[in-house]
Amino acid sequence: MNDAACQCKQRFADPDDLAPLEEILERYSGERGALIPLLQDAQEAYGYLDERVMRALAREAGYQLSQVYGVATFYTQFRLEPIGEHLIRVCHGTACHVAGAELISEEISNLLGIKDGQTTPDMKFTVESVMCVGACSLSPIMIVDDDTHGKLKPANIRRIIKKYRGGGGETEE
Ligand code: FES
């Protein structure tokens, strides 16, 4: 199997390993009111906010667990479930919307059989809608992991997804 496109298999830490969280806590030590950035960094490290991570964060940073849960569940930017190996973010900011982002999302949904915010049963892909990511001149765009794909047409999507499945299709449109 061609693994060339799977550069991010291990991109998230295991929630049983609290070393990344300790580094994050160290970064914000002594800062009051840093709960949101703490959670953002924890999510960046683990891919989502696992209960073990939130419990440790609350204990070590001196927050009530209910406060941590309250913030994590209030803001839509936080995920409480593991995400797939590849995160597809489709921009639905104004420029991308006007340029056809809805059609891009529909095509992804048709190809993967999942809706916005869902993960494929094989844990390969998670799809999320995001607001403007600051690359409007390339609209409509989607970002897969750290790669930006711009000026998309629905017909491009199958080939891009195939690349991340490890099935080739590396040539850009
Ligand atoms: S609206 Fe999509 S990048 Fe700005």
PDB file of C-alpha atoms and ligand atoms in Angstrom:
ATOM      1  CA  MET A   1       0.000   0.000   0.000  1.00  0.00           C
ATOM      2  CA  ASN A   2       1.223   3.469  -0.838  1.00  0.00           C
ATOM      3  CA  ASP A   3       1.658   5.333   2.448  1.00  0.00           C
ATOM      4  CA  ALA A   4       3.181   8.459   0.922  1.00  0.00           C
ATOM      5  CA  ALA A   5       0.104  10.589   1.618  1.00  0.00           C
ATOM      6  CA  CYS A   6      -0.315   9.414   5.209  1.00  0.00           C
ATOM      7  CA  GLN A   7       2.087  11.839   6.814  1.00  0.00           C
ATOM      8  CA  CYS A   8      -0.202  12.421   9.769  1.00  0.00           C
ATOM      9  CA  LYS A   9      -1.006   8.980  11.143  1.00  0.00           C
ATOM     10  CA  GLN A  10       0.622   9.868  14.431  1.00  0.00           C
ATOM     11  CA  ARG A  11      -0.146  13.551  14.379  1.00  0.00           C
ATOM     12  CA  PHE A  12      -2.172  13.491  17.583  1.00  0.00           C
ATOM     13  CA  ALA A  13      -1.019  12.447  21.017  1.00  0.00           C
ATOM     14  CA  ASP A  14      -2.599   9.521  22.852  1.00  0.00           C
ATOM     15  CA  PRO A  15      -4.833  10.829  25.680  1.00  0.00           C
ATOM     16  CA  ASP A  16      -3.143   8.322  28.006  1.00  0.00           C
ATOM     17  CA  ASP A  17       0.081  10.243  27.483  1.00  0.00           C
ATOM     18  CA  LEU A  18      -0.187  13.461  29.478  1.00  0.00           C
ATOM     19  CA  ALA A  19       3.289  14.752  28.609  1.00  0.00           C
ATOM     20  CA  PRO A  20       2.004  17.060  25.819  1.00  0.00           C
ATOM     21  CA  LEU A  21      -0.586  18.464  28.225  1.00  0.00           C
ATOM     22  CA  GLU A  22       2.091  19.106  30.829  1.00  0.00           C
ATOM     23  CA  GLU A  23       4.065  21.115  28.293  1.00  0.00           C
ATOM     24  CA  ILE A  24       0.967  23.157  27.488  1.00  0.00           C
ATOM     25  CA  LEU A  25       0.241  23.767  31.176  1.00  0.00           C
ATOM     26  CA  GLU A  26       3.817  24.894  31.668  1.00  0.00           C
ATOM     27  CA  ARG A  27       3.394  27.421  28.867  1.00  0.00           C
ATOM     28  CA  TYR A  28       0.416  29.031  30.601  1.00  0.00           C
ATOM     29  CA  SER A  29       1.546  28.599  34.200  1.00  0.00           C
ATOM     30  CA  GLY A  30       0.578  31.538  36.357  1.00  0.00           C
ATOM     31  CA  GLU A  31      -1.812  32.968  33.752  1.00  0.00           C
ATOM     32  CA  ARG A  32      -5.316  33.366  35.047  1.00  0.00           C
ATOM     33  CA  GLY A  33      -8.178  33.224  32.594  1.00  0.00           C
ATOM     34  CA  ALA A  34      -6.224  31.082  30.132  1.00  0.00           C
ATOM     35  CA  LEU A  35      -8.763  28.290  30.002  1.00  0.00           C
ATOM     36  CA  ILE A  36      -9.775  28.824  26.365  1.00  0.00           C
ATOM     37  CA  PRO A  37      -6.197  28.926  25.018  1.00  0.00           C
ATOM     38  CA  LEU A  38      -5.369  25.925  27.200  1.00  0.00           C
ATOM     39  CA  LEU A  39      -8.222  23.963  25.692  1.00  0.00           C
ATOM     40  CA  GLN A  40      -7.314  25.119  22.177  1.00  0.00           C
ATOM     41  CA  ASP A  41      -3.744  23.925  22.614  1.00  0.00           C
ATOM     42  CA  ALA A  42      -4.872  20.662  24.186  1.00  0.00           C
ATOM     43  CA  GLN A  43      -7.187  20.048  21.245  1.00  0.00           C
ATOM     44  CA  GLU A  44      -4.357  20.849  18.852  1.00  0.00           C
ATOM     45  CA  ALA A  45      -2.174  18.266  20.592  1.00  0.00           C
ATOM     46  CA  TYR A  46      -4.770  15.505  21.029  1.00  0.00           C
ATOM     47  CA  GLY A  47      -7.125  16.224  18.122  1.00  0.00           C
ATOM     48  CA  TYR A  48     -10.090  16.475  20.507  1.00  0.00           C
ATOM     49  CA  LEU A  49     -10.768  17.025  24.189  1.00  0.00           C
ATOM     50  CA  ASP A  50     -10.723  13.608  25.759  1.00  0.00           C
ATOM     51  CA  GLU A  51     -12.223  13.261  29.224  1.00  0.00           C
ATOM     52  CA  ARG A  52      -8.841  12.145  30.641  1.00  0.00           C
ATOM     53  CA  VAL A  53      -7.205  15.269  29.254  1.00  0.00           C
ATOM     54  CA  MET A  54      -9.933  17.587  30.574  1.00  0.00           C
ATOM     55  CA  ARG A  55      -9.759  16.009  34.028  1.00  0.00           C
ATOM     56  CA  ALA A  56      -5.987  16.398  34.177  1.00  0.00           C
ATOM     57  CA  LEU A  57      -6.202  19.952  32.871  1.00  0.00           C
ATOM     58  CA  ALA A  58      -8.777  20.903  35.498  1.00  0.00           C
ATOM     59  CA  ARG A  59      -6.749  19.322  38.291  1.00  0.00           C
ATOM     60  CA  GLU A  60      -3.398  20.785  37.279  1.00  0.00           C
ATOM     61  CA  ALA A  61      -4.548  24.257  36.250  1.00  0.00           C
ATOM     62  CA  GLY A  62      -6.842  24.730  39.257  1.00  0.00           C
ATOM     63  CA  TYR A  63     -10.232  24.774  37.536  1.00  0.00           C
ATOM     64  CA  GLN A  64     -13.418  23.001  38.510  1.00  0.00           C
ATOM     65  CA  LEU A  65     -14.093  20.128  36.133  1.00  0.00           C
ATOM     66  CA  SER A  66     -17.535  21.656  35.512  1.00  0.00           C
ATOM     67  CA  GLN A  67     -15.887  24.907  34.365  1.00  0.00           C
ATOM     68  CA  VAL A  68     -13.714  23.028  31.894  1.00  0.00           C
ATOM     69  CA  TYR A  69     -16.662  21.028  30.575  1.00  0.00           C
ATOM     70  CA  GLY A  70     -18.778  24.173  30.445  1.00  0.00           C
ATOM     71  CA  VAL A  71     -16.323  25.940  28.151  1.00  0.00           C
ATOM     72  CA  ALA A  72     -15.576  22.827  26.064  1.00  0.00           C
ATOM     73  CA  THR A  73     -19.254  22.220  25.378  1.00  0.00           C
ATOM     74  CA  PHE A  74     -20.210  25.873  24.881  1.00  0.00           C
ATOM     75  CA  TYR A  75     -17.869  26.689  22.006  1.00  0.00           C
ATOM     76  CA  THR A  76     -18.361  24.869  18.729  1.00  0.00           C
ATOM     77  CA  GLN A  77     -14.616  25.049  18.041  1.00  0.00           C
ATOM     78  CA  PHE A  78     -14.071  22.311  20.609  1.00  0.00           C
ATOM     79  CA  ARG A  79     -14.478  18.639  19.744  1.00  0.00           C
ATOM     80  CA  LEU A  80     -15.345  16.036  22.323  1.00  0.00           C
ATOM     81  CA  GLU A  81     -14.999  13.039  20.018  1.00  0.00           C
ATOM     82  CA  PRO A  82     -11.894  11.678  18.305  1.00  0.00           C
ATOM     83  CA  ILE A  83     -11.440  12.769  14.731  1.00  0.00           C
ATOM     84  CA  GLY A  84     -10.389  10.738  11.729  1.00  0.00           C
ATOM     85  CA  GLU A  85      -6.887  10.328  10.412  1.00  0.00           C
ATOM     86  CA  HIS A  86      -7.489  13.227   8.011  1.00  0.00           C
ATOM     87  CA  LEU A  87      -9.374  16.379   8.895  1.00  0.00           C
ATOM     88  CA  ILE A  88     -11.115  18.060   5.955  1.00  0.00           C
ATOM     89  CA  ARG A  89     -12.107  21.646   6.669  1.00  0.00           C
ATOM     90  CA  VAL A  90     -14.339  23.274   4.077  1.00  0.00           C
ATOM     91  CA  CYS A  91     -14.438  27.056   4.170  1.00  0.00           C
ATOM     92  CA  HIS A  92     -17.915  28.543   4.248  1.00  0.00           C
ATOM     93  CA  GLY A  93     -16.875  32.157   4.654  1.00  0.00           C
ATOM     94  CA  THR A  94     -18.550  34.719   2.391  1.00  0.00           C
ATOM     95  CA  ALA A  95     -16.137  34.508  -0.556  1.00  0.00           C
ATOM     96  CA  CYS A  96     -16.108  30.710  -0.533  1.00  0.00           C
ATOM     97  CA  HIS A  97     -19.858  30.590  -0.118  1.00  0.00           C
ATOM     98  CA  VAL A  98     -20.329  32.823  -3.161  1.00  0.00           C
ATOM     99  CA  ALA A  99     -17.811  30.705  -5.097  1.00  0.00           C
ATOM    100  CA  GLY A 100     -19.731  27.481  -4.460  1.00  0.00           C
ATOM    101  CA  ALA A 101     -18.612  26.056  -1.098  1.00  0.00           C
ATOM    102  CA  GLU A 102     -22.007  24.422  -0.702  1.00  0.00           C
ATOM    103  CA  LEU A 103     -21.404  22.302  -3.802  1.00  0.00           C
ATOM    104  CA  ILE A 104     -17.975  21.302  -2.487  1.00  0.00           C
ATOM    105  CA  SER A 105     -19.468  20.182   0.825  1.00  0.00           C
ATOM    106  CA  GLU A 106     -22.204  18.278  -1.001  1.00  0.00           C
ATOM    107  CA  GLU A 107     -19.676  16.437  -3.123  1.00  0.00           C
ATOM    108  CA  ILE A 108     -17.581  15.498  -0.083  1.00  0.00           C
ATOM    109  CA  SER A 109     -20.691  14.341   1.678  1.00  0.00           C
ATOM    110  CA  ASN A 110     -21.702  12.215  -1.325  1.00  0.00           C
ATOM    111  CA  LEU A 111     -18.251  10.669  -1.672  1.00  0.00           C
ATOM    112  CA  LEU A 112     -17.658   9.938   2.005  1.00  0.00           C
ATOM    113  CA  GLY A 113     -21.232   9.358   3.137  1.00  0.00           C
ATOM    114  CA  ILE A 114     -20.919  11.738   6.084  1.00  0.00           C
ATOM    115  CA  LYS A 115     -22.239  15.178   6.928  1.00  0.00           C
ATOM    116  CA  ASP A 116     -20.577  18.220   8.425  1.00  0.00           C
ATOM    117  CA  GLY A 117     -19.010  17.410  11.789  1.00  0.00           C
ATOM    118  CA  GLN A 118     -19.019  13.644  11.216  1.00  0.00           C
ATOM    119  CA  THR A 119     -16.280  11.045  10.886  1.00  0.00           C
ATOM    120  CA  THR A 120     -16.280   8.088   8.504  1.00  0.00           C
ATOM    121  CA  PRO A 121     -16.823   4.728  10.239  1.00  0.00           C
ATOM    122  CA  ASP A 122     -13.268   3.657   9.294  1.00  0.00           C
ATOM    123  CA  MET A 123     -11.942   6.755  11.138  1.00  0.00           C
ATOM    124  CA  LYS A 124     -10.202   7.892   7.980  1.00  0.00           C
ATOM    125  CA  PHE A 125     -11.846  11.307   7.462  1.00  0.00           C
ATOM    126  CA  THR A 126     -13.604  13.947   9.529  1.00  0.00           C
ATOM    127  CA  VAL A 127     -15.353  16.836   7.791  1.00  0.00           C
ATOM    128  CA  GLU A 128     -15.878  20.259   9.324  1.00  0.00           C
ATOM    129  CA  SER A 129     -17.173  23.572   8.030  1.00  0.00           C
ATOM    130  CA  VAL A 130     -15.098  26.557   9.022  1.00  0.00           C
ATOM    131  CA  MET A 131     -15.382  30.282   8.535  1.00  0.00           C
ATOM    132  CA  CYS A 132     -12.959  32.372   6.463  1.00  0.00           C
ATOM    133  CA  VAL A 133      -9.417  31.082   6.749  1.00  0.00           C
ATOM    134  CA  GLY A 134      -7.910  34.116   5.055  1.00  0.00           C
ATOM    135  CA  ALA A 135      -7.270  32.721   1.588  1.00  0.00           C
ATOM    136  CA  CYS A 136     -10.300  34.221  -0.159  1.00  0.00           C
ATOM    137  CA  SER A 137      -8.464  34.727  -3.455  1.00  0.00           C
ATOM    138  CA  LEU A 138      -8.354  30.922  -3.744  1.00  0.00           C
ATOM    139  CA  SER A 139     -12.043  30.407  -3.014  1.00  0.00           C
ATOM    140  CA  PRO A 140     -13.660  28.027  -2.749  1.00  0.00           C
ATOM    141  CA  ILE A 141     -11.124  26.180  -0.648  1.00  0.00           C
ATOM    142  CA  MET A 142     -10.786  23.204   1.604  1.00  0.00           C
ATOM    143  CA  ILE A 143      -7.913  22.357   3.894  1.00  0.00           C
ATOM    144  CA  VAL A 144      -6.986  18.739   4.383  1.00  0.00           C
ATOM    145  CA  ASP A 145      -4.744  18.396   7.428  1.00  0.00           C
ATOM    146  CA  ASP A 146      -2.289  21.222   6.658  1.00  0.00           C
ATOM    147  CA  ASP A 147      -2.709  21.305   2.876  1.00  0.00           C
ATOM    148  CA  THR A 148      -4.799  24.003   1.230  1.00  0.00           C
ATOM    149  CA  HIS A 149      -6.694  23.077  -1.931  1.00  0.00           C
ATOM    150  CA  GLY A 150      -8.073  26.140  -3.691  1.00  0.00           C
ATOM    151  CA  LYS A 151     -10.211  27.146  -6.651  1.00  0.00           C
ATOM    152  CA  LEU A 152     -12.059  23.883  -6.216  1.00  0.00           C
ATOM    153  CA  LYS A 153     -14.725  22.405  -8.382  1.00  0.00           C
ATOM    154  CA  PRO A 154     -16.848  19.477  -7.279  1.00  0.00           C
ATOM    155  CA  ALA A 155     -15.156  17.399  -9.988  1.00  0.00           C
ATOM    156  CA  ASN A 156     -11.768  17.832  -8.223  1.00  0.00           C
ATOM    157  CA  ILE A 157     -12.853  16.388  -4.920  1.00  0.00           C
ATOM    158  CA  ARG A 158     -12.716  12.691  -5.728  1.00  0.00           C
ATOM    159  CA  ARG A 159      -9.071  12.908  -6.814  1.00  0.00           C
ATOM    160  CA  ILE A 160      -8.036  14.893  -3.741  1.00  0.00           C
ATOM    161  CA  ILE A 161      -9.740  12.495  -1.364  1.00  0.00           C
ATOM    162  CA  LYS A 162      -8.156   9.565  -3.153  1.00  0.00           C
ATOM    163  CA  LYS A 163      -4.740  11.044  -2.447  1.00  0.00           C
ATOM    164  CA  TYR A 164      -5.386  11.009   1.292  1.00  0.00           C
ATOM    165  CA  ARG A 165      -6.794   7.523   1.164  1.00  0.00           C
ATOM    166  CA  GLY A 166      -3.350   6.485   0.006  1.00  0.00           C
ATOM    167  CA  GLY A 167      -4.570   5.672  -3.471  1.00  0.00           C
ATOM    168  CA  GLY A 168      -2.453   8.083  -5.511  1.00  0.00           C
ATOM    169  CA  GLY A 169      -3.976  11.045  -7.405  1.00  0.00           C
ATOM    170  CA  GLU A 170      -1.237  13.437  -6.267  1.00  0.00           C
ATOM    171  CA  THR A 171      -1.474  15.617  -9.367  1.00  0.00           C
ATOM    172  CA  GLU A 172      -3.099  18.933  -8.523  1.00  0.00           C
ATOM    173  CA  GLU A 173      -5.875  20.266 -10.687  1.00  0.00           C
TER     174      GLU A 173
HETATM  175  S1  FES B   1     -14.103  33.028   2.675  1.00  0.00           S
HETATM  176 FE1  FES B   1     -13.028  31.165   2.375  1.00  0.00          FE
HETATM  177  S2  FES B   1     -10.989  31.793   2.593  1.00  0.00           S
HETATM  178 FE2  FES B   1     -12.058  33.618   2.959  1.00  0.00          FE
END
